[in-house]
């Protein structure tokens, strides 16, 4: 398990790739209650001018924090988590959209034993979450 | 058309929502998280509570929020403590700001989530972009 004293700014603490499929979107719709059809119907997505069926922004936000939770185990907890949704993740009818997350220590708050972890979250080479920052309290 | 006059408006407290262990497990699985015993409560789960408050805004004719024109711009959660199964949570939403940007509006909602003892558990801050009529 990570210890606060062993961390330093710039350190990559976790990374993971997530294969997002249409199944993932249906599962998230059910779990979250967000049944907006742009997240599962191609015809509706194209009617409103989207490039295709999109992953829920909140699904991307939800998965992006997972590498941090796995890294932390019981050593700390997320006390503040924020993102900007900068680009959509288009999920094809078959196959998968791979979302990649790299978690890096960006700031240390020695006084409060808190660490800011920034989540570089990309899809097809584009950043899909801007200013994705989680404060972790140790 | 979004009514800028709703800035500062507070919506009534929602009915209690009981957090269920299996609901949390389902949400964790749906966000590619752990589902083994002792799994961490998914940090974005409070969105489900925020949703109840947001539905009051959508149903409010004064607000004029057309949800088919809405894009999620930003989201933040500030946690006072972790949620636990069995929590009975209510929420109260305030329209923190309404800004115009080109033909679009940006509206920010602050939703405070309270436990049964009326203690603040989490603040969910959501910024939505409402596309203009001709955008």
PDB file of C-alpha atoms in Angstrom:
ATOM      1  CA  UNK A   1       0.000   0.000   0.000  1.00  0.00           C
ATOM      2  CA  UNK A   2       1.273   3.503  -0.785  1.00  0.00           C
ATOM      3  CA  UNK A   3       2.527   5.765   2.003  1.00  0.00           C
ATOM      4  CA  UNK A   4       2.223   9.543   1.938  1.00  0.00           C
ATOM      5  CA  UNK A   5       5.889  10.062   2.812  1.00  0.00           C
ATOM      6  CA  UNK A   6       7.070   8.034  -0.183  1.00  0.00           C
ATOM      7  CA  UNK A   7       5.195  10.095  -2.796  1.00  0.00           C
ATOM      8  CA  UNK A   8       6.584  12.865  -4.938  1.00  0.00           C
ATOM      9  CA  UNK A   9       5.239  15.250  -7.545  1.00  0.00           C
ATOM     10  CA  UNK A  10       5.381  13.876 -11.069  1.00  0.00           C
ATOM     11  CA  UNK A  11       5.225  10.263  -9.979  1.00  0.00           C
ATOM     12  CA  UNK A  12       2.913   8.030 -12.027  1.00  0.00           C
ATOM     13  CA  UNK A  13       1.043   5.970  -9.455  1.00  0.00           C
ATOM     14  CA  UNK A  14      -1.431   4.027 -11.575  1.00  0.00           C
ATOM     15  CA  UNK A  15      -2.554   3.451 -15.118  1.00  0.00           C
ATOM     16  CA  UNK A  16      -5.151   1.320 -16.826  1.00  0.00           C
ATOM     17  CA  UNK A  17      -6.971   0.868 -20.108  1.00  0.00           C
ATOM     18  CA  UNK A  18     -10.744   0.426 -20.164  1.00  0.00           C
ATOM     19  CA  UNK A  19     -12.507  -1.345 -23.033  1.00  0.00           C
ATOM     20  CA  UNK A  20     -15.841   0.498 -23.255  1.00  0.00           C
ATOM     21  CA  UNK A  21     -18.498  -1.333 -25.288  1.00  0.00           C
ATOM     22  CA  UNK A  22     -22.206  -0.829 -25.927  1.00  0.00           C
ATOM     23  CA  UNK A  23     -22.736  -3.404 -23.180  1.00  0.00           C
ATOM     24  CA  UNK A  24     -20.845  -1.089 -20.809  1.00  0.00           C
ATOM     25  CA  UNK A  25     -23.198   1.767 -21.698  1.00  0.00           C
ATOM     26  CA  UNK A  26     -26.342  -0.290 -21.110  1.00  0.00           C
ATOM     27  CA  UNK A  27     -24.930  -1.513 -17.811  1.00  0.00           C
ATOM     28  CA  UNK A  28     -24.102   2.050 -16.729  1.00  0.00           C
ATOM     29  CA  UNK A  29     -27.535   3.302 -17.819  1.00  0.00           C
ATOM     30  CA  UNK A  30     -29.183   0.721 -15.575  1.00  0.00           C
ATOM     31  CA  UNK A  31     -26.883   1.305 -12.614  1.00  0.00           C
ATOM     32  CA  UNK A  32     -27.110   5.103 -12.762  1.00  0.00           C
ATOM     33  CA  UNK A  33     -30.655   5.599 -14.025  1.00  0.00           C
ATOM     34  CA  UNK A  34     -29.429   7.763 -16.928  1.00  0.00           C
ATOM     35  CA  UNK A  35     -31.427   6.346 -19.843  1.00  0.00           C
ATOM     36  CA  UNK A  36     -30.780   9.136 -22.341  1.00  0.00           C
ATOM     37  CA  UNK A  37     -31.036   7.239 -25.673  1.00  0.00           C
ATOM     38  CA  UNK A  38     -27.983   9.041 -27.141  1.00  0.00           C
ATOM     39  CA  UNK A  39     -26.050   6.522 -25.045  1.00  0.00           C
ATOM     40  CA  UNK A  40     -27.448   3.430 -26.777  1.00  0.00           C
ATOM     41  CA  UNK A  41     -29.366   4.305 -29.966  1.00  0.00           C
ATOM     42  CA  UNK A  42     -27.549   5.196 -33.183  1.00  0.00           C
ATOM     43  CA  UNK A  43     -30.656   6.689 -34.803  1.00  0.00           C
ATOM     44  CA  UNK A  44     -31.288   9.079 -31.905  1.00  0.00           C
ATOM     45  CA  UNK A  45     -27.598  10.040 -31.695  1.00  0.00           C
ATOM     46  CA  UNK A  46     -27.482  10.927 -35.393  1.00  0.00           C
ATOM     47  CA  UNK A  47     -30.811  12.804 -35.240  1.00  0.00           C
ATOM     48  CA  UNK A  48     -29.338  15.233 -32.706  1.00  0.00           C
ATOM     49  CA  UNK A  49     -26.168  15.652 -34.753  1.00  0.00           C
ATOM     50  CA  UNK A  50     -23.739  13.544 -32.739  1.00  0.00           C
ATOM     51  CA  UNK A  51     -20.874  11.624 -34.371  1.00  0.00           C
ATOM     52  CA  UNK A  52     -22.274   8.392 -32.912  1.00  0.00           C
ATOM     53  CA  UNK A  53     -23.465   6.808 -29.678  1.00  0.00           C
ATOM     54  CA  UNK A  54     -21.547   8.417 -26.807  1.00  0.00           C
ATOM     55  CA  UNK A  55     -20.427   7.065 -23.472  1.00  0.00           C
ATOM     56  CA  UNK A  56     -22.066   8.854 -20.535  1.00  0.00           C
ATOM     57  CA  UNK A  57     -19.671  11.540 -19.319  1.00  0.00           C
ATOM     58  CA  UNK A  58     -20.317  10.261 -15.811  1.00  0.00           C
ATOM     59  CA  UNK A  59     -19.228   6.773 -16.874  1.00  0.00           C
ATOM     60  CA  UNK A  60     -15.904   8.189 -18.040  1.00  0.00           C
ATOM     61  CA  UNK A  61     -15.574  10.143 -14.788  1.00  0.00           C
ATOM     62  CA  UNK A  62     -16.498   7.025 -12.824  1.00  0.00           C
ATOM     63  CA  UNK A  63     -13.975   4.736 -14.480  1.00  0.00           C
ATOM     64  CA  UNK A  64     -11.144   7.289 -14.513  1.00  0.00           C
ATOM     65  CA  UNK A  65     -10.915   7.218 -10.707  1.00  0.00           C
ATOM     66  CA  UNK A  66     -10.719   3.413 -10.539  1.00  0.00           C
ATOM     67  CA  UNK A  67      -6.933   3.093 -10.992  1.00  0.00           C
ATOM     68  CA  UNK A  68      -6.538   5.468  -8.019  1.00  0.00           C
ATOM     69  CA  UNK A  69      -8.858   3.377  -5.840  1.00  0.00           C
ATOM     70  CA  UNK A  70      -6.947   0.183  -6.732  1.00  0.00           C
ATOM     71  CA  UNK A  71      -3.636   1.877  -5.986  1.00  0.00           C
ATOM     72  CA  UNK A  72      -4.821   3.268  -2.633  1.00  0.00           C
ATOM     73  CA  UNK A  73      -6.391   0.115  -1.232  1.00  0.00           C
ATOM     74  CA  UNK A  74      -7.157   1.176   2.366  1.00  0.00           C
ATOM     75  CA  UNK A  75      -4.366   3.733   2.721  1.00  0.00           C
ATOM     76  CA  UNK A  76      -6.365   6.823   1.843  1.00  0.00           C
ATOM     77  CA  UNK A  77      -9.640   8.128   0.535  1.00  0.00           C
ATOM     78  CA  UNK A  78     -10.797  10.486  -2.194  1.00  0.00           C
ATOM     79  CA  UNK A  79     -12.069  13.706  -0.588  1.00  0.00           C
ATOM     80  CA  UNK A  80     -12.570  15.859  -3.693  1.00  0.00           C
ATOM     81  CA  UNK A  81     -12.920  14.800  -7.316  1.00  0.00           C
ATOM     82  CA  UNK A  82     -13.571  17.048 -10.294  1.00  0.00           C
ATOM     83  CA  UNK A  83     -13.484  16.886 -14.088  1.00  0.00           C
ATOM     84  CA  UNK A  84     -14.349  18.840 -17.198  1.00  0.00           C
ATOM     85  CA  UNK A  85     -15.897  16.970 -20.082  1.00  0.00           C
ATOM     86  CA  UNK A  86     -13.856  18.120 -23.053  1.00  0.00           C
ATOM     87  CA  UNK A  87     -14.475  15.531 -25.787  1.00  0.00           C
ATOM     88  CA  UNK A  88     -16.986  12.709 -26.138  1.00  0.00           C
ATOM     89  CA  UNK A  89     -16.092   9.025 -26.247  1.00  0.00           C
ATOM     90  CA  UNK A  90     -17.791   7.526 -29.300  1.00  0.00           C
ATOM     91  CA  UNK A  91     -18.632   3.857 -28.734  1.00  0.00           C
ATOM     92  CA  UNK A  92     -19.116   1.673 -31.830  1.00  0.00           C
ATOM     93  CA  UNK A  93     -21.995  -0.822 -32.149  1.00  0.00           C
ATOM     94  CA  UNK A  94     -19.503  -3.663 -32.233  1.00  0.00           C
ATOM     95  CA  UNK A  95     -15.995  -3.700 -30.820  1.00  0.00           C
ATOM     96  CA  UNK A  96     -14.769  -1.344 -28.143  1.00  0.00           C
ATOM     97  CA  UNK A  97     -13.651   2.208 -27.444  1.00  0.00           C
ATOM     98  CA  UNK A  98     -10.478   2.024 -25.371  1.00  0.00           C
ATOM     99  CA  UNK A  99     -10.194   4.761 -22.752  1.00  0.00           C
ATOM    100  CA  UNK A 100      -6.757   5.109 -21.231  1.00  0.00           C
ATOM    101  CA  UNK A 101      -6.087   6.608 -17.796  1.00  0.00           C
ATOM    102  CA  UNK A 102      -2.721   7.642 -16.326  1.00  0.00           C
ATOM    103  CA  UNK A 103      -2.733   8.875 -12.716  1.00  0.00           C
ATOM    104  CA  UNK A 104       0.102  11.203 -11.696  1.00  0.00           C
ATOM    105  CA  UNK A 105       0.885  12.946  -8.414  1.00  0.00           C
ATOM    106  CA  UNK A 106       0.505  16.646  -9.247  1.00  0.00           C
ATOM    107  CA  UNK A 107       0.648  18.370  -5.854  1.00  0.00           C
ATOM    108  CA  UNK A 108       1.381  17.520  -2.237  1.00  0.00           C
ATOM    109  CA  UNK A 109      -0.252  19.148   0.790  1.00  0.00           C
ATOM    110  CA  UNK A 110       2.132  18.109   3.578  1.00  0.00           C
ATOM    111  CA  UNK A 111       0.213  19.915   6.309  1.00  0.00           C
ATOM    112  CA  UNK A 112      -3.013  17.987   5.695  1.00  0.00           C
ATOM    113  CA  UNK A 113      -1.513  14.734   4.363  1.00  0.00           C
ATOM    114  CA  UNK A 114      -3.301  15.243   1.087  1.00  0.00           C
ATOM    115  CA  UNK A 115      -2.162  14.529  -2.440  1.00  0.00           C
ATOM    116  CA  UNK A 116      -3.615  15.810  -5.689  1.00  0.00           C
ATOM    117  CA  UNK A 117      -3.644  13.098  -8.329  1.00  0.00           C
ATOM    118  CA  UNK A 118      -4.258  14.223 -11.908  1.00  0.00           C
ATOM    119  CA  UNK A 119      -5.919  11.785 -14.295  1.00  0.00           C
ATOM    120  CA  UNK A 120      -4.815  12.015 -17.903  1.00  0.00           C
ATOM    121  CA  UNK A 121      -7.740  10.405 -19.655  1.00  0.00           C
ATOM    122  CA  UNK A 122      -7.540   9.836 -23.400  1.00  0.00           C
ATOM    123  CA  UNK A 123      -9.466   8.185 -26.207  1.00  0.00           C
ATOM    124  CA  UNK A 124      -7.957   7.812 -29.676  1.00  0.00           C
ATOM    125  CA  UNK A 125      -5.160  10.160 -28.650  1.00  0.00           C
ATOM    126  CA  UNK A 126      -7.483  12.963 -27.506  1.00  0.00           C
ATOM    127  CA  UNK A 127      -7.951  14.114 -23.926  1.00  0.00           C
ATOM    128  CA  UNK A 128     -11.567  13.437 -22.962  1.00  0.00           C
ATOM    129  CA  UNK A 129     -11.449  14.774 -19.401  1.00  0.00           C
ATOM    130  CA  UNK A 130      -9.879  18.151 -18.752  1.00  0.00           C
ATOM    131  CA  UNK A 131      -8.644  19.189 -15.314  1.00  0.00           C
ATOM    132  CA  UNK A 132      -9.441  15.727 -13.955  1.00  0.00           C
ATOM    133  CA  UNK A 133      -8.187  16.043 -10.395  1.00  0.00           C
ATOM    134  CA  UNK A 134      -8.678  13.925  -7.309  1.00  0.00           C
ATOM    135  CA  UNK A 135      -7.561  14.992  -3.844  1.00  0.00           C
ATOM    136  CA  UNK A 136      -6.657  12.003  -1.718  1.00  0.00           C
ATOM    137  CA  UNK A 137      -6.404  12.222   2.060  1.00  0.00           C
ATOM    138  CA  UNK A 138      -3.915   9.856   3.688  1.00  0.00           C
TER     139      UNK A 138
ATOM    140  CA  UNK B   1     -35.151  28.875 -23.154  1.00  0.00           C
ATOM    141  CA  UNK B   2     -33.235  28.870 -19.886  1.00  0.00           C
ATOM    142  CA  UNK B   3     -34.378  31.620 -17.573  1.00  0.00           C
ATOM    143  CA  UNK B   4     -31.340  33.519 -16.169  1.00  0.00           C
ATOM    144  CA  UNK B   5     -33.562  34.738 -13.306  1.00  0.00           C
ATOM    145  CA  UNK B   6     -33.291  31.343 -11.611  1.00  0.00           C
ATOM    146  CA  UNK B   7     -29.773  32.208 -10.426  1.00  0.00           C
ATOM    147  CA  UNK B   8     -29.867  31.898  -6.638  1.00  0.00           C
ATOM    148  CA  UNK B   9     -33.043  29.832  -6.612  1.00  0.00           C
ATOM    149  CA  UNK B  10     -33.133  26.965  -4.109  1.00  0.00           C
ATOM    150  CA  UNK B  11     -35.233  23.883  -4.684  1.00  0.00           C
ATOM    151  CA  UNK B  12     -36.930  21.921  -1.905  1.00  0.00           C
ATOM    152  CA  UNK B  13     -35.275  19.058  -0.079  1.00  0.00           C
ATOM    153  CA  UNK B  14     -35.784  15.727  -1.859  1.00  0.00           C
ATOM    154  CA  UNK B  15     -37.385  12.683  -0.272  1.00  0.00           C
ATOM    155  CA  UNK B  16     -34.952  10.314   1.489  1.00  0.00           C
ATOM    156  CA  UNK B  17     -32.965   7.905  -0.675  1.00  0.00           C
ATOM    157  CA  UNK B  18     -31.733   4.772   1.070  1.00  0.00           C
ATOM    158  CA  UNK B  19     -28.305   3.679  -0.142  1.00  0.00           C
ATOM    159  CA  UNK B  20     -28.335  -0.073  -0.788  1.00  0.00           C
ATOM    160  CA  UNK B  21     -25.256  -2.293  -0.686  1.00  0.00           C
ATOM    161  CA  UNK B  22     -26.169  -4.143  -3.876  1.00  0.00           C
ATOM    162  CA  UNK B  23     -26.950  -0.872  -5.670  1.00  0.00           C
ATOM    163  CA  UNK B  24     -23.457   0.337  -4.800  1.00  0.00           C
ATOM    164  CA  UNK B  25     -21.987  -2.960  -5.999  1.00  0.00           C
ATOM    165  CA  UNK B  26     -23.931  -2.676  -9.263  1.00  0.00           C
ATOM    166  CA  UNK B  27     -22.713   0.920  -9.727  1.00  0.00           C
ATOM    167  CA  UNK B  28     -19.144  -0.104  -8.956  1.00  0.00           C
ATOM    168  CA  UNK B  29     -19.326  -2.897 -11.560  1.00  0.00           C
ATOM    169  CA  UNK B  30     -20.783  -0.458 -14.105  1.00  0.00           C
ATOM    170  CA  UNK B  31     -17.831   1.916 -13.584  1.00  0.00           C
ATOM    171  CA  UNK B  32     -15.249  -0.885 -13.922  1.00  0.00           C
ATOM    172  CA  UNK B  33     -14.684  -0.990 -10.164  1.00  0.00           C
ATOM    173  CA  UNK B  34     -14.202  -3.725  -7.637  1.00  0.00           C
ATOM    174  CA  UNK B  35     -17.201  -5.761  -6.490  1.00  0.00           C
ATOM    175  CA  UNK B  36     -15.572  -8.069  -3.943  1.00  0.00           C
ATOM    176  CA  UNK B  37     -16.669  -7.809  -0.295  1.00  0.00           C
ATOM    177  CA  UNK B  38     -15.321  -4.616   1.229  1.00  0.00           C
ATOM    178  CA  UNK B  39     -15.234  -2.797  -2.122  1.00  0.00           C
ATOM    179  CA  UNK B  40     -14.805   0.975  -2.050  1.00  0.00           C
ATOM    180  CA  UNK B  41     -18.012   2.968  -2.518  1.00  0.00           C
ATOM    181  CA  UNK B  42     -17.768   4.483  -6.022  1.00  0.00           C
ATOM    182  CA  UNK B  43     -16.847   8.177  -5.639  1.00  0.00           C
ATOM    183  CA  UNK B  44     -19.259   9.224  -8.386  1.00  0.00           C
ATOM    184  CA  UNK B  45     -22.302   7.471  -6.882  1.00  0.00           C
ATOM    185  CA  UNK B  46     -23.700  10.747  -5.424  1.00  0.00           C
ATOM    186  CA  UNK B  47     -24.660  11.643  -9.021  1.00  0.00           C
ATOM    187  CA  UNK B  48     -27.667   9.379  -8.466  1.00  0.00           C
ATOM    188  CA  UNK B  49     -28.759  11.596  -5.544  1.00  0.00           C
ATOM    189  CA  UNK B  50     -28.006  14.816  -7.429  1.00  0.00           C
ATOM    190  CA  UNK B  51     -30.287  13.476 -10.176  1.00  0.00           C
ATOM    191  CA  UNK B  52     -33.288  13.675  -7.839  1.00  0.00           C
ATOM    192  CA  UNK B  53     -32.674  17.351  -7.188  1.00  0.00           C
ATOM    193  CA  UNK B  54     -31.981  18.043 -10.857  1.00  0.00           C
ATOM    194  CA  UNK B  55     -35.314  16.480 -11.810  1.00  0.00           C
ATOM    195  CA  UNK B  56     -37.000  19.251  -9.776  1.00  0.00           C
ATOM    196  CA  UNK B  57     -35.293  21.869 -11.964  1.00  0.00           C
ATOM    197  CA  UNK B  58     -36.271  20.035 -15.154  1.00  0.00           C
ATOM    198  CA  UNK B  59     -39.890  19.903 -13.965  1.00  0.00           C
ATOM    199  CA  UNK B  60     -39.902  23.596 -12.998  1.00  0.00           C
ATOM    200  CA  UNK B  61     -41.623  25.668 -15.726  1.00  0.00           C
ATOM    201  CA  UNK B  62     -39.935  28.846 -14.417  1.00  0.00           C
ATOM    202  CA  UNK B  63     -36.473  27.389 -15.138  1.00  0.00           C
ATOM    203  CA  UNK B  64     -37.153  26.561 -18.789  1.00  0.00           C
ATOM    204  CA  UNK B  65     -34.382  23.978 -18.869  1.00  0.00           C
ATOM    205  CA  UNK B  66     -34.746  21.942 -22.088  1.00  0.00           C
ATOM    206  CA  UNK B  67     -32.847  18.780 -21.252  1.00  0.00           C
ATOM    207  CA  UNK B  68     -32.564  17.702 -24.896  1.00  0.00           C
ATOM    208  CA  UNK B  69     -30.235  20.692 -25.411  1.00  0.00           C
ATOM    209  CA  UNK B  70     -28.053  19.950 -22.400  1.00  0.00           C
ATOM    210  CA  UNK B  71     -24.435  18.816 -22.465  1.00  0.00           C
ATOM    211  CA  UNK B  72     -22.588  17.982 -19.257  1.00  0.00           C
ATOM    212  CA  UNK B  73     -19.748  20.485 -18.919  1.00  0.00           C
ATOM    213  CA  UNK B  74     -18.153  19.916 -15.530  1.00  0.00           C
ATOM    214  CA  UNK B  75     -18.720  17.829 -12.432  1.00  0.00           C
ATOM    215  CA  UNK B  76     -17.211  17.918  -8.985  1.00  0.00           C
ATOM    216  CA  UNK B  77     -17.831  16.083  -5.720  1.00  0.00           C
ATOM    217  CA  UNK B  78     -16.549  17.350  -2.382  1.00  0.00           C
ATOM    218  CA  UNK B  79     -16.883  14.664   0.271  1.00  0.00           C
ATOM    219  CA  UNK B  80     -17.275  15.302   3.996  1.00  0.00           C
ATOM    220  CA  UNK B  81     -17.345  11.554   4.533  1.00  0.00           C
ATOM    221  CA  UNK B  82     -17.768   8.410   2.473  1.00  0.00           C
ATOM    222  CA  UNK B  83     -21.273   7.137   1.834  1.00  0.00           C
ATOM    223  CA  UNK B  84     -22.120   3.863   3.524  1.00  0.00           C
ATOM    224  CA  UNK B  85     -24.846   1.319   2.802  1.00  0.00           C
ATOM    225  CA  UNK B  86     -27.927   2.168   4.822  1.00  0.00           C
ATOM    226  CA  UNK B  87     -27.430   5.928   4.594  1.00  0.00           C
ATOM    227  CA  UNK B  88     -30.702   7.790   4.180  1.00  0.00           C
ATOM    228  CA  UNK B  89     -29.816  10.760   2.041  1.00  0.00           C
ATOM    229  CA  UNK B  90     -31.696  13.872   1.030  1.00  0.00           C
ATOM    230  CA  UNK B  91     -30.476  16.659  -1.195  1.00  0.00           C
ATOM    231  CA  UNK B  92     -31.026  20.340  -1.739  1.00  0.00           C
ATOM    232  CA  UNK B  93     -30.066  22.134  -4.932  1.00  0.00           C
ATOM    233  CA  UNK B  94     -29.195  25.787  -5.425  1.00  0.00           C
ATOM    234  CA  UNK B  95     -28.676  27.434  -8.802  1.00  0.00           C
ATOM    235  CA  UNK B  96     -25.217  28.862  -8.192  1.00  0.00           C
ATOM    236  CA  UNK B  97     -24.832  30.734 -11.472  1.00  0.00           C
ATOM    237  CA  UNK B  98     -26.240  31.216 -14.935  1.00  0.00           C
ATOM    238  CA  UNK B  99     -23.908  32.619 -17.566  1.00  0.00           C
ATOM    239  CA  UNK B 100     -24.383  33.387 -21.241  1.00  0.00           C
ATOM    240  CA  UNK B 101     -21.670  32.433 -23.664  1.00  0.00           C
ATOM    241  CA  UNK B 102     -22.361  33.116 -27.313  1.00  0.00           C
ATOM    242  CA  UNK B 103     -25.829  31.706 -27.927  1.00  0.00           C
ATOM    243  CA  UNK B 104     -25.378  29.163 -25.150  1.00  0.00           C
ATOM    244  CA  UNK B 105     -25.988  29.198 -21.424  1.00  0.00           C
ATOM    245  CA  UNK B 106     -23.839  27.686 -18.725  1.00  0.00           C
ATOM    246  CA  UNK B 107     -25.674  26.855 -15.543  1.00  0.00           C
ATOM    247  CA  UNK B 108     -24.024  25.638 -12.363  1.00  0.00           C
ATOM    248  CA  UNK B 109     -25.941  23.760  -9.674  1.00  0.00           C
ATOM    249  CA  UNK B 110     -24.666  23.139  -6.150  1.00  0.00           C
ATOM    250  CA  UNK B 111     -26.398  20.148  -4.605  1.00  0.00           C
ATOM    251  CA  UNK B 112     -25.829  19.498  -0.926  1.00  0.00           C
ATOM    252  CA  UNK B 113     -26.419  15.927   0.190  1.00  0.00           C
ATOM    253  CA  UNK B 114     -27.326  15.291   3.826  1.00  0.00           C
ATOM    254  CA  UNK B 115     -27.635  12.210   5.979  1.00  0.00           C
ATOM    255  CA  UNK B 116     -30.465  11.330   8.375  1.00  0.00           C
ATOM    256  CA  UNK B 117     -28.848  13.432  11.124  1.00  0.00           C
ATOM    257  CA  UNK B 118     -28.935  16.368   8.692  1.00  0.00           C
ATOM    258  CA  UNK B 119     -25.144  16.409   8.456  1.00  0.00           C
ATOM    259  CA  UNK B 120     -23.561  17.304   5.147  1.00  0.00           C
ATOM    260  CA  UNK B 121     -22.117  14.203   3.452  1.00  0.00           C
ATOM    261  CA  UNK B 122     -21.192  15.512   0.023  1.00  0.00           C
ATOM    262  CA  UNK B 123     -21.560  18.556  -2.195  1.00  0.00           C
ATOM    263  CA  UNK B 124     -22.089  17.814  -5.875  1.00  0.00           C
ATOM    264  CA  UNK B 125     -21.348  20.686  -8.256  1.00  0.00           C
ATOM    265  CA  UNK B 126     -22.563  20.308 -11.793  1.00  0.00           C
ATOM    266  CA  UNK B 127     -22.138  22.661 -14.735  1.00  0.00           C
ATOM    267  CA  UNK B 128     -24.402  22.091 -17.708  1.00  0.00           C
ATOM    268  CA  UNK B 129     -24.085  23.744 -21.088  1.00  0.00           C
ATOM    269  CA  UNK B 130     -27.460  24.510 -22.636  1.00  0.00           C
ATOM    270  CA  UNK B 131     -27.169  24.939 -26.398  1.00  0.00           C
ATOM    271  CA  UNK B 132     -29.037  27.940 -27.804  1.00  0.00           C
ATOM    272  CA  UNK B 133     -32.116  27.586 -30.004  1.00  0.00           C
ATOM    273  CA  UNK B 134     -30.208  28.024 -33.268  1.00  0.00           C
ATOM    274  CA  UNK B 135     -26.941  26.391 -32.188  1.00  0.00           C
TER     275      UNK B 135
END
